[in-house]
Structure formats: C-alpha cells, structure tokens
Rosetta silent file (secondary structure, phi, psi, omega in degrees, C-alpha in Angstrom):
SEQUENCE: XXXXXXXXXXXXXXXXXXXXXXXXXXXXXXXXXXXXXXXXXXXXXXXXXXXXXXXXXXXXXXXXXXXXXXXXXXXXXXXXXXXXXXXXXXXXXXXXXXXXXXXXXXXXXXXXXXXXXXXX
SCORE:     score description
SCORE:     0.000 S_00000001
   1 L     0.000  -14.542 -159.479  158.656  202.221  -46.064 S_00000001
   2 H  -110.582  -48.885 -150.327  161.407  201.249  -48.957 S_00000001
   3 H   -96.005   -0.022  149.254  162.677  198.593  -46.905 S_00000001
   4 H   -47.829  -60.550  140.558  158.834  197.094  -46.862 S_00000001
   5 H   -15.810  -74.997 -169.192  158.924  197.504  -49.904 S_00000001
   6 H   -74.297  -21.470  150.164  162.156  195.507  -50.654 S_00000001
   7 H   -39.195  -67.695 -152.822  160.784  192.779  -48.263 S_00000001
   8 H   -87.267  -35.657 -177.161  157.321  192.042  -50.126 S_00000001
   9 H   -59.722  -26.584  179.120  159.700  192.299  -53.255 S_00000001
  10 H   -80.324  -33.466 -170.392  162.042  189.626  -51.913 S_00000001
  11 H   -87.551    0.114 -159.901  158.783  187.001  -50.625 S_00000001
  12 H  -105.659  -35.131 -175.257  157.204  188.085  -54.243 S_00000001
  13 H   -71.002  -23.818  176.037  160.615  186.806  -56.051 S_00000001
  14 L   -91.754   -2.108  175.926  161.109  184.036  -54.468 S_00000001
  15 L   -74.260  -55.951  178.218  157.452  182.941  -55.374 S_00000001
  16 L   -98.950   69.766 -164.684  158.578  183.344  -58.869 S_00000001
  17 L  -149.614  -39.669 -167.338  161.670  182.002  -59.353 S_00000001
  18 L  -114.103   54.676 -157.094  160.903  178.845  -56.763 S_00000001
  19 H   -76.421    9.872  175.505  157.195  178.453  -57.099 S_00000001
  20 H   -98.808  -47.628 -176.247  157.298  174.735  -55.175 S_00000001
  21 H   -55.994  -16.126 -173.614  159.298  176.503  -52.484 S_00000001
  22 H   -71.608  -31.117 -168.551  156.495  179.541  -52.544 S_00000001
  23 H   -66.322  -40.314 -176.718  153.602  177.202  -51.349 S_00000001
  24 H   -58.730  -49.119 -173.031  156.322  176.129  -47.981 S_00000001
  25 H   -89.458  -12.431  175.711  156.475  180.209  -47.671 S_00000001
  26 H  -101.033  -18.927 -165.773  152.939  181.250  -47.888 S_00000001
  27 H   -70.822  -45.156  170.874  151.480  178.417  -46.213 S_00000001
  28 H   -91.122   10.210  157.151  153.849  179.115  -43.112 S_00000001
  29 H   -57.306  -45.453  172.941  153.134  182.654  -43.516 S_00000001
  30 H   -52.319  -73.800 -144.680  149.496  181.680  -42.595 S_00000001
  31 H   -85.887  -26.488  178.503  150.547  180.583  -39.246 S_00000001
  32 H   -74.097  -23.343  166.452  153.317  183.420  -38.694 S_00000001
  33 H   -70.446  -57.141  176.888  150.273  186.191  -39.209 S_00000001
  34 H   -50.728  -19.421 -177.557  148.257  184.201  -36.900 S_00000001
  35 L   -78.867  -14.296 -175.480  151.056  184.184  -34.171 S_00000001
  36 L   -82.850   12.459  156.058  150.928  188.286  -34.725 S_00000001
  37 L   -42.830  -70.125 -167.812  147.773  187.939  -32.179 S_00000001
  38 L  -115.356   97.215 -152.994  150.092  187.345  -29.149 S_00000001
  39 L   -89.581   79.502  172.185  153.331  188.884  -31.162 S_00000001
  40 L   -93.602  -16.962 -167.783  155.493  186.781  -28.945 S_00000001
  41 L   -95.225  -58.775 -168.469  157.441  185.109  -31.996 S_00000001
  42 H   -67.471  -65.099 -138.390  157.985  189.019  -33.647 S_00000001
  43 H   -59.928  -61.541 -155.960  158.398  190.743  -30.428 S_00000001
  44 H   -76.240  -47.466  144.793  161.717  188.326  -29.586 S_00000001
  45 H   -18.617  -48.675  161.496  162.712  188.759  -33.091 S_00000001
  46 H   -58.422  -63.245  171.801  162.840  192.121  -32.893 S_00000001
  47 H   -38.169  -70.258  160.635  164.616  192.146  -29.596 S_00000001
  48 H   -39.472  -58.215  156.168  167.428  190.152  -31.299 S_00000001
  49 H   -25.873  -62.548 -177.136  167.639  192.182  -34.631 S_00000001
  50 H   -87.581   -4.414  168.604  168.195  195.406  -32.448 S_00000001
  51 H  -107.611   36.545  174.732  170.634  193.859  -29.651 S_00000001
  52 H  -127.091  -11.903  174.620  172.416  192.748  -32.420 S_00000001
  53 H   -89.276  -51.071 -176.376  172.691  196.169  -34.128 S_00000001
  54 H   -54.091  -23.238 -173.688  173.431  197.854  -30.870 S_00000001
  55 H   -79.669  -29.780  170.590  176.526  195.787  -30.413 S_00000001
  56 H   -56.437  -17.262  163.513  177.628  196.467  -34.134 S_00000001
  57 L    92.898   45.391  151.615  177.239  200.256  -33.013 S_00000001
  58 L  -142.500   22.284  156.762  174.491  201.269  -35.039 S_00000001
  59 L  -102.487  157.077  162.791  171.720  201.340  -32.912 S_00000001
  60 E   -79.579   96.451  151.864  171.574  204.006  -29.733 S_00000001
  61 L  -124.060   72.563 -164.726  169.887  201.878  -27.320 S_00000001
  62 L  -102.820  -29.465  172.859  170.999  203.679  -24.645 S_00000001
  63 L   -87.169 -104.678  159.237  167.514  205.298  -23.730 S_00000001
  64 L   -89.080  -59.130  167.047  164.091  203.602  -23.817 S_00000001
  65 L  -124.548 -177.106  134.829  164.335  202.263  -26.680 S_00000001
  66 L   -22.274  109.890  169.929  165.966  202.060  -29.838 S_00000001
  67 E  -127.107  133.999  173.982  167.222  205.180  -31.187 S_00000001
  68 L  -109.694  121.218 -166.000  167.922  206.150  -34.657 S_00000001
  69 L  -120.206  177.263 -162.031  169.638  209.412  -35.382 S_00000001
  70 H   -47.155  -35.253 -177.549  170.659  210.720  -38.843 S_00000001
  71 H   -41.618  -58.285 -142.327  174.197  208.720  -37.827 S_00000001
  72 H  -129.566   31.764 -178.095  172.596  205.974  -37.864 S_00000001
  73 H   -64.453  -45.242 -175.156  169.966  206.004  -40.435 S_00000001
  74 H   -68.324  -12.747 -171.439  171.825  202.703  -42.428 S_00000001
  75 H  -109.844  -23.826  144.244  171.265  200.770  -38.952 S_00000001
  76 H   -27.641  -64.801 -177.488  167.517  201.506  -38.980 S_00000001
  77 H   -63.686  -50.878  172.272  167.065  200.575  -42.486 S_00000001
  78 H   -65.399  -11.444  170.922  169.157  197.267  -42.039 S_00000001
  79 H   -72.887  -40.977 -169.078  167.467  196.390  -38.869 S_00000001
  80 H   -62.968  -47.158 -159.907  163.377  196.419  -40.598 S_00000001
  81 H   -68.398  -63.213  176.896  165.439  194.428  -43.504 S_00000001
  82 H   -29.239  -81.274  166.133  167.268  191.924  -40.775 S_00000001
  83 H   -33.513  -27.049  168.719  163.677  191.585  -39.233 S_00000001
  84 H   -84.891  -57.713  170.923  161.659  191.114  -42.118 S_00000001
  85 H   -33.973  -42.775  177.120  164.319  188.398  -43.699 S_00000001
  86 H   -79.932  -21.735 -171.167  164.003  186.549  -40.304 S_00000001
  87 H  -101.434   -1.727  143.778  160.465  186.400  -40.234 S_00000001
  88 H   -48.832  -65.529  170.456  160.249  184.993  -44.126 S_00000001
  89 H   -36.225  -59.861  175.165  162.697  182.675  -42.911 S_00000001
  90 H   -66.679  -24.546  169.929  160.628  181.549  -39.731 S_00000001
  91 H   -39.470  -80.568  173.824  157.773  181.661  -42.129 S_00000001
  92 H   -48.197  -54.198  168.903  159.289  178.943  -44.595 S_00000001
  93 H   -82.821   -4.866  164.144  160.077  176.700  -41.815 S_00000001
  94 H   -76.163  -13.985 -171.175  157.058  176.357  -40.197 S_00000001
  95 H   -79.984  -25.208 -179.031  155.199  175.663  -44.154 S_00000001
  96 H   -84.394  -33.764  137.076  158.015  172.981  -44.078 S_00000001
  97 H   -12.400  -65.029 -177.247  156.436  171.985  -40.666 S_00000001
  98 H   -69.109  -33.578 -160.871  152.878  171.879  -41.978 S_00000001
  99 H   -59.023  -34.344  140.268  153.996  170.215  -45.379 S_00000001
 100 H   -22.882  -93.062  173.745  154.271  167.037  -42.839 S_00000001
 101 H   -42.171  -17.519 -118.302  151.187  167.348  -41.476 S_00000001
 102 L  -163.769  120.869  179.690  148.842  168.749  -44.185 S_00000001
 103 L   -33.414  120.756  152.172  147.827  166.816  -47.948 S_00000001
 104 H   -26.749  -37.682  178.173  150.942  167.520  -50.579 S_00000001
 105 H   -65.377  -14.542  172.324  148.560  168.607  -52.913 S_00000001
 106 H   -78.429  -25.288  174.454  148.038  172.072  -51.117 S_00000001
 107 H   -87.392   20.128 -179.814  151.771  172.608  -51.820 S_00000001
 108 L  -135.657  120.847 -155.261  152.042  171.991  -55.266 S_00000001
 109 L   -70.150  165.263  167.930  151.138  175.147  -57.620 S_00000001
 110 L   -29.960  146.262  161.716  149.003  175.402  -60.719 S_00000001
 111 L    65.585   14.807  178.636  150.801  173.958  -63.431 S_00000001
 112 L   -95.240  122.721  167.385  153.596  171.960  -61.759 S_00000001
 113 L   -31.649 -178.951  135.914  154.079  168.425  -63.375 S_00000001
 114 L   -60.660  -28.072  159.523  154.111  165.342  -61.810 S_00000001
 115 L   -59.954  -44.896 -175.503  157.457  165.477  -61.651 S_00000001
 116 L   -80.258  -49.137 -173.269  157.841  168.561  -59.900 S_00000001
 117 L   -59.198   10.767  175.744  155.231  167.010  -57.197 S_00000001
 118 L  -114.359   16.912  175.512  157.768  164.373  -56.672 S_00000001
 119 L  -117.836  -33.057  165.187  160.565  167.094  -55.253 S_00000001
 120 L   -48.035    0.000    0.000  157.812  167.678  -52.952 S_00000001
C-alpha cells in the first residue's frame, strides 16, 4: 500500500512541478486505464518487472508464481514501484501520441501563457 502511495505521489508531483508535461500524463493515462479492460499492456509489464527481479535474486519465482518471503520483502516493494514507474512512463508516451492527433488546447493548463503554449 506505501508503495501506491509513493506512486500517486510521484504522478501528483510531476503535475506540479511540470504542469505542461501533466496534461501529456493524464491524457495518456486516459487511454492506459482504458487498456486495463483487456490488461494485455499491464499483464506484460508485470511479467517483465518480475523476470527482471527474479534474475537480480529477489524474487522466488520458483513456484506458481511470484513469491515474496520476509527475505525478500525489498524485492516486492521495488517490483509494485518498477511497475507503477513503467506504467506512468507508458502513460506519458501515449498523451505524447494523442498530443498529435487531438486540438493543443486540451494540453495546455489553466493559466499557462501563450508562451508556455508555444513549448507545446
């Protein structure tokens, strides 16, 4: 739950710190929740995140799945964090996808200049 946590804290910081890059991340956010229909995008995500931890030795996956024992509690937490980080990431580039496709003006926030809509 804390590494959920440090996730929506990371997607909430970069909203303020970058707010023309925040429109690129919620906008392709939109389409990465709709893809959690048919979770074929998270699902393969996942799969990478933990067969990339098993080889670093801190996943078990030796059983069914993924196992996390007390041992290996730090390879748990960094895998949800690996996984969430990649799926901001695919997130941002598909809003840089739509930002092609889509009017500029949905990607430029309250209160941004003219100027800033010209980094856009």
């Amino acid at each position: 739950m804390l590494m959920l946590l440090v996730i929506l804290a990371l997607g909430w910081l970069v909203c303020l710190v970058k707010p023309l890059e925040s429109r690129r991340l919620l906008m392709g956010s939109v389409v990465t929740a709709v893809l959690q229909v048919i979770p074929v995008l998270h699902f393969a995500i996942g799969l990478v995140v933990i067969l990339v931890m098993e080889f670093a030795g801190l996943v078990d996956g030796s059983g069914d799945g993924p196992a996390f024992s007390d041992q290996h509690a730090f390879g748990a937490i960094l895998t949800t964090l690996l996984v969430g980080a990649a799926l901001l990431g695919v997130s941002y580039l598909f809003g840089v996808a739509l930002q092609t496709q889509l009017p500029s003006r949905w990607f430029v926030p309250p209160g941004a200049t003219e100027e800033d809509e010209l980094l856009l």
